[in-house]
Short mmCIF file of C-alpha atoms in Angstrom, two decimals:
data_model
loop_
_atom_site.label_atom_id
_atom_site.label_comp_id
_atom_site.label_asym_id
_atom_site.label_seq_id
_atom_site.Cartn_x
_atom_site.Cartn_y
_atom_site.Cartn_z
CA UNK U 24 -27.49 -106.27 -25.83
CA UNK U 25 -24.17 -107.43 -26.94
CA UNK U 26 -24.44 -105.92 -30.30
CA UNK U 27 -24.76 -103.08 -28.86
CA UNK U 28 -21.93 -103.15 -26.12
CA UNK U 29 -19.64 -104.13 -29.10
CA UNK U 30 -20.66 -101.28 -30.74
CA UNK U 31 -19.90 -98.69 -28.13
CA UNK U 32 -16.17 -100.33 -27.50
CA UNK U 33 -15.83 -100.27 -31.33
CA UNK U 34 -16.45 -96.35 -31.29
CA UNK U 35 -14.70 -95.77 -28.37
CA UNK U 36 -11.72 -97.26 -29.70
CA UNK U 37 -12.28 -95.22 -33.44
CA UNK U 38 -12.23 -91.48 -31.06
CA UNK U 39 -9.26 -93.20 -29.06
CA UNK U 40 -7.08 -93.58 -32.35
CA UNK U 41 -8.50 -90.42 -34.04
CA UNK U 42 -7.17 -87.86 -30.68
CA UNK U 43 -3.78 -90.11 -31.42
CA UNK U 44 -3.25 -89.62 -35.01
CA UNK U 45 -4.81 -85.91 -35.10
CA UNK U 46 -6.12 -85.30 -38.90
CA UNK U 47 -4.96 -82.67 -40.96
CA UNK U 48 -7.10 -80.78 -43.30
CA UNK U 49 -4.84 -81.89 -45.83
CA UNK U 50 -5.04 -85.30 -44.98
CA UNK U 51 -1.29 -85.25 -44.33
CA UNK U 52 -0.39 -86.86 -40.65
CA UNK U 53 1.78 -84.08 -38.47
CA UNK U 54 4.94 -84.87 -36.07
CA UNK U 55 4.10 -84.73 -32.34
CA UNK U 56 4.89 -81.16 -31.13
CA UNK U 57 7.33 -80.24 -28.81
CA UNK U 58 7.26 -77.16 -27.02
CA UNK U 59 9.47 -73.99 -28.76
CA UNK U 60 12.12 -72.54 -26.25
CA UNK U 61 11.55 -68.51 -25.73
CA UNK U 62 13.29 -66.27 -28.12
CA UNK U 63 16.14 -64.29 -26.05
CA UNK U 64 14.99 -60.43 -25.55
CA UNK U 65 18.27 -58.63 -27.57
CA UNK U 66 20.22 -56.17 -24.86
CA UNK U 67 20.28 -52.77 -26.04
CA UNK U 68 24.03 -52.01 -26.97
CA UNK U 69 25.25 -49.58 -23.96
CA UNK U 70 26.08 -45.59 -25.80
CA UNK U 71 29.63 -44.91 -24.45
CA UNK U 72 30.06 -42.19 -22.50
CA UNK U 73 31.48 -39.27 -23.87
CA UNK U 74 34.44 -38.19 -21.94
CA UNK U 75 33.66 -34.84 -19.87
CA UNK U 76 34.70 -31.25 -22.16
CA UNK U 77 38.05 -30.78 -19.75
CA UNK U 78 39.81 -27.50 -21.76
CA UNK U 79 42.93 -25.75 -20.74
CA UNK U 80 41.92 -22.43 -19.08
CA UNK U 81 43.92 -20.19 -21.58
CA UNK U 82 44.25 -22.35 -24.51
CA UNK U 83 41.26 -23.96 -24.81
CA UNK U 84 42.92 -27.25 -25.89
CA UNK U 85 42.68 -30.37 -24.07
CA UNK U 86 43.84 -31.47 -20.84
CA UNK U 87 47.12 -33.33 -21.09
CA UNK U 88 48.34 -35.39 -18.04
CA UNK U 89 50.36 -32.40 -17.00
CA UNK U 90 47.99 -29.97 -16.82
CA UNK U 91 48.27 -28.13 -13.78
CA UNK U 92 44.75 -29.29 -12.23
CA UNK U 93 43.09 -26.46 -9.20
CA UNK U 94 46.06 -24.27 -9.84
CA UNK U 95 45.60 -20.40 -9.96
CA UNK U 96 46.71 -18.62 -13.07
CA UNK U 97 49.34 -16.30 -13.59
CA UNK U 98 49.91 -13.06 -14.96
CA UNK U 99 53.09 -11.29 -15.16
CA UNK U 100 54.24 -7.84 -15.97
CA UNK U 101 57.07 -7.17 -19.15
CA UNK U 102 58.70 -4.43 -19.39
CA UNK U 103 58.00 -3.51 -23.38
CA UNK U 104 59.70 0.01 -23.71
CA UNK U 105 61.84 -0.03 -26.66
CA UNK U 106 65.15 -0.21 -24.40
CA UNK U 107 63.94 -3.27 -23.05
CA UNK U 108 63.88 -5.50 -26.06
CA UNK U 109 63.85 -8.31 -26.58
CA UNK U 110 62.41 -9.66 -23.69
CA UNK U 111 62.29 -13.36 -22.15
CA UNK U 112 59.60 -15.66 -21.34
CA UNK U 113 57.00 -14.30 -23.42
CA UNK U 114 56.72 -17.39 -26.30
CA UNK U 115 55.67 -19.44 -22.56
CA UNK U 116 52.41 -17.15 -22.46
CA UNK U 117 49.29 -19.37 -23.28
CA UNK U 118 48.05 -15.38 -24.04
CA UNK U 119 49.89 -12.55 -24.57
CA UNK U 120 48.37 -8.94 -23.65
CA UNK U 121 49.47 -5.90 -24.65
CA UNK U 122 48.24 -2.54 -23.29
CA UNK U 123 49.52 1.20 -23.64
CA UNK U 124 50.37 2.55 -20.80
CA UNK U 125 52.17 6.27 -20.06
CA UNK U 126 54.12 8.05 -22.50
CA UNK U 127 52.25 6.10 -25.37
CA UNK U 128 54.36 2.97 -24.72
CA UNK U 129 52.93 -0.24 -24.26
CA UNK U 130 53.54 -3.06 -21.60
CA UNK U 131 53.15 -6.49 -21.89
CA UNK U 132 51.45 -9.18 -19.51
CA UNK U 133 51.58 -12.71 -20.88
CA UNK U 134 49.43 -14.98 -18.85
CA UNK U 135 50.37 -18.62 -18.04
CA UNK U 136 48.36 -21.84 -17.00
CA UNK U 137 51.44 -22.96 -14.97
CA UNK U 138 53.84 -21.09 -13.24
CA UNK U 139 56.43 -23.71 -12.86
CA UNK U 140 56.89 -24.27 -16.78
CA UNK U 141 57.22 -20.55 -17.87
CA UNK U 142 61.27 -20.18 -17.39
CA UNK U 143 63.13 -17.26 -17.19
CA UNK U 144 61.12 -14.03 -17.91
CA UNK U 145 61.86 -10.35 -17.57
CA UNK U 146 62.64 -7.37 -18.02
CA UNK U 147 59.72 -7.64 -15.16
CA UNK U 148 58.11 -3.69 -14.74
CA UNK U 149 55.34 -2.55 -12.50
CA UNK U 150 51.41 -3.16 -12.43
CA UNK U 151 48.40 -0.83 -14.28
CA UNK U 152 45.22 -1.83 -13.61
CA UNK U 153 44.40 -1.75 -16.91
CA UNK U 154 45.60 -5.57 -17.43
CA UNK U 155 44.71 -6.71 -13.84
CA UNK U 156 41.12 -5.81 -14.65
CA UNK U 157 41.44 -9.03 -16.91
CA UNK U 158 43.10 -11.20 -14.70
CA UNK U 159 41.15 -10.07 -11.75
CA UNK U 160 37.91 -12.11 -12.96
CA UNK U 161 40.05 -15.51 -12.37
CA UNK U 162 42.02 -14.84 -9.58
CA UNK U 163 45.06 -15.15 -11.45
CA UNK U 164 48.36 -14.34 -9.41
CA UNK U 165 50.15 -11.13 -10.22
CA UNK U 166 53.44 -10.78 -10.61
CA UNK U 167 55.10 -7.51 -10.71
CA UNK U 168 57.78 -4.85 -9.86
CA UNK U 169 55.99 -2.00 -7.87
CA UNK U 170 52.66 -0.85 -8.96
CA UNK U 171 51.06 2.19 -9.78
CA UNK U 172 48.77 4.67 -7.26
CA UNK U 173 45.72 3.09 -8.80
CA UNK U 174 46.81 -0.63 -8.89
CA UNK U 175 47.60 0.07 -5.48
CA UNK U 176 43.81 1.26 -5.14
CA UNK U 177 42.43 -1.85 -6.81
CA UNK U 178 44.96 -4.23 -4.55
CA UNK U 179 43.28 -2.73 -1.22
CA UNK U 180 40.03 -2.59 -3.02
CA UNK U 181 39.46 -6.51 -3.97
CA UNK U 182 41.77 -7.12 -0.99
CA UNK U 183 44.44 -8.91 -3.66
CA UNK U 184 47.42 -7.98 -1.00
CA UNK U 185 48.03 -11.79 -0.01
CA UNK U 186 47.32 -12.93 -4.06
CA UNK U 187 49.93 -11.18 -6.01
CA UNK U 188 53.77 -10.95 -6.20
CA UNK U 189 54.13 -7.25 -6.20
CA UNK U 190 58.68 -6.54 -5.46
CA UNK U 191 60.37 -8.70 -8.07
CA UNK U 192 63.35 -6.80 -7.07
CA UNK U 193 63.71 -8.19 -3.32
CA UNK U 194 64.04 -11.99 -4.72
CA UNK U 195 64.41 -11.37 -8.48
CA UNK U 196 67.99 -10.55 -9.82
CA UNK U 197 69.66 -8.18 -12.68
CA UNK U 198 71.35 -8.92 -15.91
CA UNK U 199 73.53 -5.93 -16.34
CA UNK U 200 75.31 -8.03 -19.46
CA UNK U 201 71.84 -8.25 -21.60
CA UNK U 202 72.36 -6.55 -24.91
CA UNK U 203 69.09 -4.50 -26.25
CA UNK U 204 68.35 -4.28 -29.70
CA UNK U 205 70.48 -0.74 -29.50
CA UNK U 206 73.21 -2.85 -29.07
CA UNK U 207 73.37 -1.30 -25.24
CA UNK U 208 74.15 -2.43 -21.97
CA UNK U 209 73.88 -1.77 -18.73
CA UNK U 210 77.69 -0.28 -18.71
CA UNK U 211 76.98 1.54 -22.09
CA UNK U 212 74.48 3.45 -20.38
CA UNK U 213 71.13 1.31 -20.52
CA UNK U 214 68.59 2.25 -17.59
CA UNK U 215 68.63 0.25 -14.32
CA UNK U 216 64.83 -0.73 -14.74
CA UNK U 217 65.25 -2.42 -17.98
CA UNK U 218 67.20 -5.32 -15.88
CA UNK U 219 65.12 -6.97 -13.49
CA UNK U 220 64.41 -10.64 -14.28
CA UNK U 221 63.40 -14.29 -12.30
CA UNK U 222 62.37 -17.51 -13.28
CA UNK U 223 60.10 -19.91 -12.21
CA UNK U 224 62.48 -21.43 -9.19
CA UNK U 225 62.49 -18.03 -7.95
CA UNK U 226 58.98 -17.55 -7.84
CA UNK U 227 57.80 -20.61 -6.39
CA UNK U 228 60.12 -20.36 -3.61
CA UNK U 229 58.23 -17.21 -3.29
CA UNK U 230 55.18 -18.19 -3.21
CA UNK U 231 55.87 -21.37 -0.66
CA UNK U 232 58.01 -18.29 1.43
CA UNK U 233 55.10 -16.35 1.43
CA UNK U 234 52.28 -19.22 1.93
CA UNK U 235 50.44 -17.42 -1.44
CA UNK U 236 47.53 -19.94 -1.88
CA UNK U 237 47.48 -21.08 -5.58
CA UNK U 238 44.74 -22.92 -5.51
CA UNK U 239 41.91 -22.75 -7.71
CA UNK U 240 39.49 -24.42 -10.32
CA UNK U 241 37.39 -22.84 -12.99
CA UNK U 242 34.55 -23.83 -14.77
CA UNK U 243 34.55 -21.51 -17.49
CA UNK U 244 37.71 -20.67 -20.03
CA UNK U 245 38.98 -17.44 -20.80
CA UNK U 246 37.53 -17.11 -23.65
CA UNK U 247 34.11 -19.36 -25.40
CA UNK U 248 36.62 -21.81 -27.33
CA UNK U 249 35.33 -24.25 -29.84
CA UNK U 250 34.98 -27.89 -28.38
CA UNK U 251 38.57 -29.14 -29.01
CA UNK U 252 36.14 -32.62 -30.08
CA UNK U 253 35.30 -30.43 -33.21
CA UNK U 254 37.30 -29.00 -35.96
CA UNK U 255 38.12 -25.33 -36.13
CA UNK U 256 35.92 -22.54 -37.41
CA UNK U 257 36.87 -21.25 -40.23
CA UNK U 258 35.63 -17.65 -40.67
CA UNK U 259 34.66 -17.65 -44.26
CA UNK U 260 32.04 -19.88 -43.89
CA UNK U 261 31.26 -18.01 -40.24
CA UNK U 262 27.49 -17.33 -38.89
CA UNK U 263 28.08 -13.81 -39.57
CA UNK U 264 30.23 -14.08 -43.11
CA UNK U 265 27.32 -12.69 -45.26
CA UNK U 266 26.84 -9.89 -42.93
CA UNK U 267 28.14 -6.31 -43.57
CA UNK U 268 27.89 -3.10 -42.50
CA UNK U 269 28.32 0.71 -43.32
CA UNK U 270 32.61 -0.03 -43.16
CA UNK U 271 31.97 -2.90 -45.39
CA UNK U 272 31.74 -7.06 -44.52
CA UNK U 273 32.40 -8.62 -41.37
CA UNK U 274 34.53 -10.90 -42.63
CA UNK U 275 37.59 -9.91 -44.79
CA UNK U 276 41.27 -10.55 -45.38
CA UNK U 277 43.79 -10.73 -42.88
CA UNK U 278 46.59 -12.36 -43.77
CA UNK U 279 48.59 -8.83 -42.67
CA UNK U 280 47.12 -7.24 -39.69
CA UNK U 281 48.99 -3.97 -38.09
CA UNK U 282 48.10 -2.76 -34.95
CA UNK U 283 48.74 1.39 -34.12
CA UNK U 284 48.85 1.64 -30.35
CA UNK U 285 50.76 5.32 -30.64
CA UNK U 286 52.72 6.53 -32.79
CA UNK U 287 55.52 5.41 -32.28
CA UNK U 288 54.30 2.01 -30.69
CA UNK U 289 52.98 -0.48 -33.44
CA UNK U 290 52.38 -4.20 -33.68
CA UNK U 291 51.97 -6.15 -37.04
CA UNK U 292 51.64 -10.03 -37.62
CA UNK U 293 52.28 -12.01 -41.02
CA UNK U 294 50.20 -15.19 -41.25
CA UNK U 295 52.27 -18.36 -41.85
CA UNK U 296 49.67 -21.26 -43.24
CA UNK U 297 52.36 -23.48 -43.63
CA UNK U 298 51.95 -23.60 -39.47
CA UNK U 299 48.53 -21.87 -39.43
CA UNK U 300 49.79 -19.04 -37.07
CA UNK U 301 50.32 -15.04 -36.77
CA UNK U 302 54.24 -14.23 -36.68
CA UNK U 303 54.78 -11.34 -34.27
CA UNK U 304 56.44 -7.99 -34.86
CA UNK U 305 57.26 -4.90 -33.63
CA UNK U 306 58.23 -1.36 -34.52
CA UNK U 307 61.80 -0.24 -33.93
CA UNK U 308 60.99 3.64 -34.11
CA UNK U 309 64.78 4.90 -33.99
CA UNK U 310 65.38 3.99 -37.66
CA UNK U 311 61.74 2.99 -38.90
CA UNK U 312 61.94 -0.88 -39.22
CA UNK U 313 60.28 -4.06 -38.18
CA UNK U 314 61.88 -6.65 -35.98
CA UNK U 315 61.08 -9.88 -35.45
CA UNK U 316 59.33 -10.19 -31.43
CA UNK U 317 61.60 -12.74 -30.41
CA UNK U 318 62.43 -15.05 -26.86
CA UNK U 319 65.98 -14.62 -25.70
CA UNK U 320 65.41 -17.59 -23.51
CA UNK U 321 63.96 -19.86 -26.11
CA UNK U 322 66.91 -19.38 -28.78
CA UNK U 323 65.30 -16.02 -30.40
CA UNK U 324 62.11 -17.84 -31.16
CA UNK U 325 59.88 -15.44 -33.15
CA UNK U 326 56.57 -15.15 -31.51
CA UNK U 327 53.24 -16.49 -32.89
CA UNK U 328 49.83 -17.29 -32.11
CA UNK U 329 46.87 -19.24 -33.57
CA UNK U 330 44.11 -16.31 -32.53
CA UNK U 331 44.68 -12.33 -32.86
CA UNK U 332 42.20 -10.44 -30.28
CA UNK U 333 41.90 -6.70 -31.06
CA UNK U 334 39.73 -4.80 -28.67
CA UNK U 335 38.95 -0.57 -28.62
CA UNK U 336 38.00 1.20 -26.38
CA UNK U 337 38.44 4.85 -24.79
CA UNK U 338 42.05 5.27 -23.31
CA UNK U 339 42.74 8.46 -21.33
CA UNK U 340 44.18 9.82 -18.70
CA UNK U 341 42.92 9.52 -15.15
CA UNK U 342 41.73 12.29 -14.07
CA UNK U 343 44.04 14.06 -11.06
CA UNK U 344 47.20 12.27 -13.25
CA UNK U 345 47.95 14.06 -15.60
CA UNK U 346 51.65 15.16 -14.75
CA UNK U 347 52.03 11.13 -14.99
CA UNK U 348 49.90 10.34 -17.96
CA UNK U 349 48.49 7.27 -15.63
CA UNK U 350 46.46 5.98 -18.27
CA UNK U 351 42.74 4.51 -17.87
CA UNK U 352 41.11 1.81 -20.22
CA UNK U 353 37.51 2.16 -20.11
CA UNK U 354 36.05 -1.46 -19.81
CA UNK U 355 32.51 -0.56 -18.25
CA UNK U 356 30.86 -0.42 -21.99
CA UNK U 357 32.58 -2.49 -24.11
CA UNK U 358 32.79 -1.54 -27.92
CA UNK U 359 34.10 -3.13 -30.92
CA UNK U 360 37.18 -5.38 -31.97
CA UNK U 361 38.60 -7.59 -34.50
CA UNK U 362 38.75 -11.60 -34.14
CA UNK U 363 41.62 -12.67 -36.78
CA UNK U 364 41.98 -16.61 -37.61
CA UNK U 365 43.76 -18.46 -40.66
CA UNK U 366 44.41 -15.13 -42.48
CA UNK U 367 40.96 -13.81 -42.00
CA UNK U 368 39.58 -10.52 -39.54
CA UNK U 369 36.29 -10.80 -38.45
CA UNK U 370 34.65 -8.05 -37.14
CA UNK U 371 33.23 -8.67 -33.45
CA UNK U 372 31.54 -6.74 -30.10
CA UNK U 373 33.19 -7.17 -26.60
CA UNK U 374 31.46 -6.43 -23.51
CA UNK U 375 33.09 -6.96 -19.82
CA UNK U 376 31.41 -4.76 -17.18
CA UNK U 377 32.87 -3.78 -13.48
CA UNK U 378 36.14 -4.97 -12.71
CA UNK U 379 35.15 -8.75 -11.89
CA UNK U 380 33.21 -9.47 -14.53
CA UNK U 381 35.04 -11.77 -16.96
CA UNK U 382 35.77 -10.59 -20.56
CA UNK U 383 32.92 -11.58 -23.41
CA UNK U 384 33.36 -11.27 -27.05
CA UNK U 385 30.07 -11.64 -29.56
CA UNK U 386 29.61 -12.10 -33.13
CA UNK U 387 27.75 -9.30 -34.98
CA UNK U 388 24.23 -9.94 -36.13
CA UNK U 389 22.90 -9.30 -39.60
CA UNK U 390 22.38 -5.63 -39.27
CA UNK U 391 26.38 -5.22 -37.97
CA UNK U 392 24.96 -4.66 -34.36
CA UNK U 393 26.40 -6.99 -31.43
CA UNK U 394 24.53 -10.10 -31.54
CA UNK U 395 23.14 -12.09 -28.35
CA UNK U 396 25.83 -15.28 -29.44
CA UNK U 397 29.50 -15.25 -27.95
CA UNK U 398 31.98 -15.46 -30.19
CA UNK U 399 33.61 -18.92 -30.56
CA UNK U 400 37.36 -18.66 -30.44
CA UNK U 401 39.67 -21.69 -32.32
CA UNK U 402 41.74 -23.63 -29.34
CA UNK U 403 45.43 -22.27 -29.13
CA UNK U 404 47.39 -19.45 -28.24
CA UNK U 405 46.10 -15.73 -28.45
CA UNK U 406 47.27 -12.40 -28.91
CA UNK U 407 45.03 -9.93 -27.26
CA UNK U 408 45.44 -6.68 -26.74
CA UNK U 409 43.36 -2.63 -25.78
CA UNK U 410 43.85 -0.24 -27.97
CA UNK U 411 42.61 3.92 -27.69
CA UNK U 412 39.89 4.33 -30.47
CA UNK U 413 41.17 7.05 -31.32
CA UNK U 414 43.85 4.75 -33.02
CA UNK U 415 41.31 2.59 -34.62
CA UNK U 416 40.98 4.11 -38.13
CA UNK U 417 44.78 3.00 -38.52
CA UNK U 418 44.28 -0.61 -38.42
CA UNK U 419 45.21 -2.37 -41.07
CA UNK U 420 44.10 -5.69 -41.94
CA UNK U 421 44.60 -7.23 -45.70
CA UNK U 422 45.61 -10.43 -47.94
CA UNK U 423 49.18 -8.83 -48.52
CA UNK U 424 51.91 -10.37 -46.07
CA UNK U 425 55.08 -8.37 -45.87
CA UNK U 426 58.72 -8.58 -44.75
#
């Protein structure tokens, strides 16, 4: 009996020692564990967020601190009869639009994201609903001197009495001293109507006078800009660069574009690459030359502009006007244009509709039709003007820049 109570301590105490020690297969003896601390979970790293697309109305470039936030637009109309050069205010104009009008002259209405930075600016002249229809789709204020029987129809129409500053010439005041490009003045004999300026003092204490509301915010541009974020398109390597049609390809030179508006009215531009930009020019019909478009009140500043905008379209006179030759720009179905950039013309499709519907140019697709895709204009200042097809055929656009 004891032999065998010795024997079950002894084999007790063998399984005691073997749990302690814990074999390996090996043979090797093993450290006691200790228990592993839990690996960290890694945080994903946070994606910044992209600052919101905030473009300049007119420009497409980016809000600065200054920008005008919830404040209307303004359009303003520029006397651009011969007699009236050169003018003031225009190298302000975030775009510049040019329209014939009676007589086969053309008038000018340069648009501005604020009114308070735009200066002096005149010769002002009176309103043609042929450039309100543009501004009209943004609210834009209008500034004028008088109006014409139809402008008058669209300002009861769309109810525009309280949003535009029609009689310049109650609050405005006249330069009788300003020299034209005739060398005349207002004692040698130049017209009354080819005086009237203002500035922006002037018209804001107009437009506080007059309680004009001024506010408003968009959320679309004037035209489809490229995201400022993203570098310019360059329209040799464009969507629609290896289309053509029966006139030839949609994309061509352009370094030289002229514009025919009438005969005796005529635009031209020489690209400068140095600055990337269309120097402005205009035809001085009394002895045949080209003159440089310049800003008396920004020390004879030639013109220029990043973008050229060339619309056509059926110009004629409105019916029942003919003794004034009141003249009517047909916007209801569109037609075709030119988009120039970086001394190149691109051929392009515009479309706008009834009188509030904003202005839309599209690319052309690969059978030279107008495409479903808007055209994407490079951030910066534009020229854009409506021109009678009939004039069409005389636009010139090459790689040959003149003087």
């Amino acid at each position: 009996m004891k032999r065998l109570i010795a024997f079950v301590v002894a084999m007790l105490s063998l399984c005691v020692m073997l749990a302690a020690c814990g074999g390996s297969a090996s043979g090797s003896s093993a450290s006691p564990s200790t228990p592993s601390a839990a690996t960290p979970t890694a945080e994903p790293t946070p994606e910044p967020t992209p600052e919101p697309y905030e473009a300049n109305v007119l420009t497409g470039e980016k809000k600065d601190e200054n920008y005008p936030e919830g404040q209307r637009i303004t359009g303003i109309m520029i006397n651009n009869i011969v007699a009236a050069r050169p003018q003031r205010g225009l190298s302000k104009a975030d775009i510049l639009v040019e329209i014939k009008v009676e007589g086969g002259i053309t008038r000018f209405m340069p648009m501005f994201v604020d009114y308070k930075d735009i200066g002096e600016f005149g010769p002002v002249r009176s309103g043609r609903d042929q450039f309100f229809q543009l501004l009209l789709p943004f609210a834009g204020l209008y500034v004028h001197e008088g109006q014409s029987v139809v402008m008058d129809e669209y300002e009861r129409n769309f109810n525009y009495q309280d949003l535009n500053i029609g009689n310049v010439g109650n609050w405005g005041y006249r330069d009788n001293n300003r020299v034209n490009w005739a060398g005349t003045t207002r004692a040698g004999g130049l017209a009354y109507e080819h005086t009237l300026y203002a500035n922006s003092d002037l018209l804001q204490e107009q437009i506080e006078k007059r309680g004009t509301d001024m506010n408003r915010s968009y959320n679309s541009t004037f035209f489809k800009f490229v995201d400022y974020n993203e570098p310019a398109r360059d329209l040799s390597n464009s969507r629609d660069s290896a289309y053509s049609d029966k006139y030839g390809p949609i994309v061509s030179d352009g370094e030289y574009v002229e514009i025919e508006h009438s005969q005796s009215y005529k635009t031209r531009f020489n690209y400068d690459a140095a600055s990337n930009s269309y120097k402005m020019q205009m035809y001085y019909y009394p002895d045949k030359s080209w003159r440089d478009t310049i800003d008396e009140a920004a020390d004879n500043a030639q013109l220029a502009f990043t973008n050229l905008v060339i619309l056509y379209t059926d110009i004629h006179v409105y019916p029942g006007h003919e003794g004034t030759d009141l003249q009517c720009a047909e916007y209801g179905d569109g037609g075709v244009g030119y988009y120039c950039y970086g001394g190149k013309c691109e051929k392009i499709f515009w479309k706008k509709g009834g009188p509030q519907d904003p202005l839309r140019l599209y690319y052309a697709n690969e059978d030279g039709q107008c495409s479903d895709t808007q055209l994407d204009v490079n951030v910066g200042k534009s020229y854009l003007t409506v021109v009678d097809v009939d004039s069409a055929e005389n636009f010139v656009h090459t790689s040959n820049s003149v003087g």
